């Protein structure tokens, strides 16, 4: 019985000691870096536009808790290096050409095969 009271008291003590730090940790903003092979001007290439649409989407849905930094024009390295950084866990996201992705995921070469599908609808079934 005494052991149970001590355990309860210890649990409350730990909670009250650690509780003030919880809001600070929860309030911290997380920074997500995206390496992008596309140009910085979103009107010049679809990859650049996609990265910035993703940035706005994540920041809006996270309520500002996640800040996305887009590094276009291979600022963080050439396209192959970007993929290697993503594979190693250094970069959480990369926007690069599908042809570079095939070096790391050979099955993606399927999308470059001519006449592999009988119709656009059949191709979209694969992509979905």
Short mmCIF file of C-alpha atoms in Angstrom, two decimals:
data_model
loop_
_atom_site.label_atom_id
_atom_site.label_comp_id
_atom_site.label_asym_id
_atom_site.label_seq_id
_atom_site.Cartn_x
_atom_site.Cartn_y
_atom_site.Cartn_z
CA UNK A 1 0.00 0.00 0.00
CA UNK A 2 2.78 2.42 0.90
CA UNK A 3 4.61 1.42 -2.30
CA UNK A 4 1.53 2.32 -4.34
CA UNK A 5 1.27 5.79 -2.74
CA UNK A 6 4.96 6.43 -3.37
CA UNK A 7 4.61 5.35 -6.98
CA UNK A 8 1.60 7.64 -7.45
CA UNK A 9 3.42 10.55 -5.81
CA UNK A 10 6.51 9.95 -7.93
CA UNK A 11 4.42 9.82 -11.11
CA UNK A 12 2.73 13.15 -10.29
CA UNK A 13 6.10 14.70 -9.42
CA UNK A 14 7.59 13.66 -12.76
CA UNK A 15 4.55 14.94 -14.66
CA UNK A 16 4.61 18.31 -12.88
CA UNK A 17 8.35 18.68 -13.42
CA UNK A 18 8.21 17.84 -17.13
CA UNK A 19 4.85 19.44 -17.97
CA UNK A 20 6.07 23.05 -18.30
CA UNK A 21 8.44 21.99 -21.12
CA UNK A 22 5.77 20.29 -23.19
CA UNK A 23 4.18 23.46 -24.64
CA UNK A 24 7.59 24.77 -25.69
CA UNK A 25 8.42 21.56 -27.54
CA UNK A 26 4.97 21.46 -29.16
CA UNK A 27 5.23 25.13 -30.15
CA UNK A 28 8.60 24.75 -31.88
CA UNK A 29 8.52 25.14 -35.62
CA UNK A 30 9.87 22.27 -37.68
CA UNK A 31 11.85 23.16 -40.80
CA UNK A 32 11.52 20.86 -43.80
CA UNK A 33 14.05 21.33 -46.59
CA UNK A 34 13.25 20.33 -50.15
CA UNK A 35 16.00 19.97 -52.72
CA UNK A 36 14.62 20.92 -56.12
CA UNK A 37 16.21 20.42 -59.54
CA UNK A 38 13.84 22.91 -61.17
CA UNK A 39 14.29 26.66 -61.63
CA UNK A 40 13.46 29.21 -58.96
CA UNK A 41 10.80 30.89 -61.11
CA UNK A 42 7.57 28.94 -60.71
CA UNK A 43 6.23 30.12 -64.07
CA UNK A 44 9.16 28.53 -65.95
CA UNK A 45 8.84 24.87 -64.98
CA UNK A 46 6.23 22.55 -63.50
CA UNK A 47 8.71 21.11 -60.95
CA UNK A 48 9.31 24.53 -59.43
CA UNK A 49 5.59 25.21 -59.32
CA UNK A 50 4.92 21.83 -57.68
CA UNK A 51 7.50 22.44 -54.96
CA UNK A 52 6.03 25.81 -54.05
CA UNK A 53 2.46 24.48 -54.13
CA UNK A 54 3.62 21.70 -51.76
CA UNK A 55 5.27 24.33 -49.52
CA UNK A 56 2.07 26.40 -49.27
CA UNK A 57 -0.04 23.28 -48.70
CA UNK A 58 2.11 21.90 -45.85
CA UNK A 59 2.53 25.26 -44.12
CA UNK A 60 -1.20 25.98 -44.31
CA UNK A 61 -2.35 22.54 -43.12
CA UNK A 62 0.20 22.43 -40.29
CA UNK A 63 -0.92 25.84 -39.04
CA UNK A 64 2.62 27.15 -39.41
CA UNK A 65 4.16 24.39 -37.29
CA UNK A 66 6.07 23.15 -40.33
CA UNK A 67 8.06 25.66 -42.35
CA UNK A 68 9.10 24.39 -45.77
CA UNK A 69 12.26 25.75 -47.37
CA UNK A 70 12.60 25.08 -51.09
CA UNK A 71 16.13 25.08 -52.51
CA UNK A 72 15.68 25.27 -56.31
CA UNK A 73 18.25 25.13 -59.10
CA UNK A 74 20.21 22.31 -57.44
CA UNK A 75 21.42 24.60 -54.63
CA UNK A 76 21.88 21.56 -52.39
CA UNK A 77 23.73 19.56 -55.03
CA UNK A 78 23.23 17.95 -58.43
CA UNK A 79 20.17 15.80 -58.97
CA UNK A 80 21.88 12.48 -58.22
CA UNK A 81 23.32 13.92 -55.00
CA UNK A 82 19.85 15.16 -53.99
CA UNK A 83 18.49 11.62 -54.31
CA UNK A 84 21.44 10.24 -52.33
CA UNK A 85 20.75 12.79 -49.57
CA UNK A 86 17.10 11.76 -49.48
CA UNK A 87 18.05 8.08 -49.34
CA UNK A 88 20.45 8.80 -46.46
CA UNK A 89 17.77 10.75 -44.58
CA UNK A 90 19.55 14.10 -44.85
CA UNK A 91 16.77 15.64 -46.94
CA UNK A 92 13.16 14.75 -46.17
CA UNK A 93 11.99 15.57 -49.69
CA UNK A 94 13.42 15.95 -53.17
CA UNK A 95 11.83 17.16 -56.37
CA UNK A 96 13.82 15.87 -59.31
CA UNK A 97 13.39 14.29 -62.70
CA UNK A 98 11.95 10.80 -62.86
CA UNK A 99 14.92 9.66 -64.94
CA UNK A 100 17.22 10.29 -61.97
CA UNK A 101 14.85 8.38 -59.69
CA UNK A 102 15.34 5.25 -61.80
CA UNK A 103 18.93 5.05 -60.54
CA UNK A 104 17.52 4.41 -57.08
CA UNK A 105 14.20 2.73 -57.93
CA UNK A 106 14.74 0.71 -61.13
CA UNK A 107 11.05 -0.22 -61.33
CA UNK A 108 10.32 3.41 -62.23
CA UNK A 109 11.86 2.76 -65.66
CA UNK A 110 8.47 1.35 -66.60
CA UNK A 111 7.13 4.86 -67.11
CA UNK A 112 9.70 5.45 -69.88
CA UNK A 113 8.75 2.40 -71.93
CA UNK A 114 7.04 3.42 -75.17
CA UNK A 115 3.73 1.79 -76.01
CA UNK A 116 3.59 -0.02 -72.64
CA UNK A 117 -0.07 0.91 -72.23
CA UNK A 118 -3.03 0.62 -74.54
CA UNK A 119 -4.64 3.84 -73.36
CA UNK A 120 -4.02 6.83 -71.10
CA UNK A 121 -6.61 5.42 -68.67
CA UNK A 122 -4.58 2.21 -68.34
CA UNK A 123 -1.44 4.23 -67.61
CA UNK A 124 -3.22 6.31 -64.95
CA UNK A 125 -4.32 3.11 -63.19
CA UNK A 126 -0.64 2.30 -62.69
CA UNK A 127 0.16 5.79 -61.41
CA UNK A 128 -2.77 5.83 -59.02
#
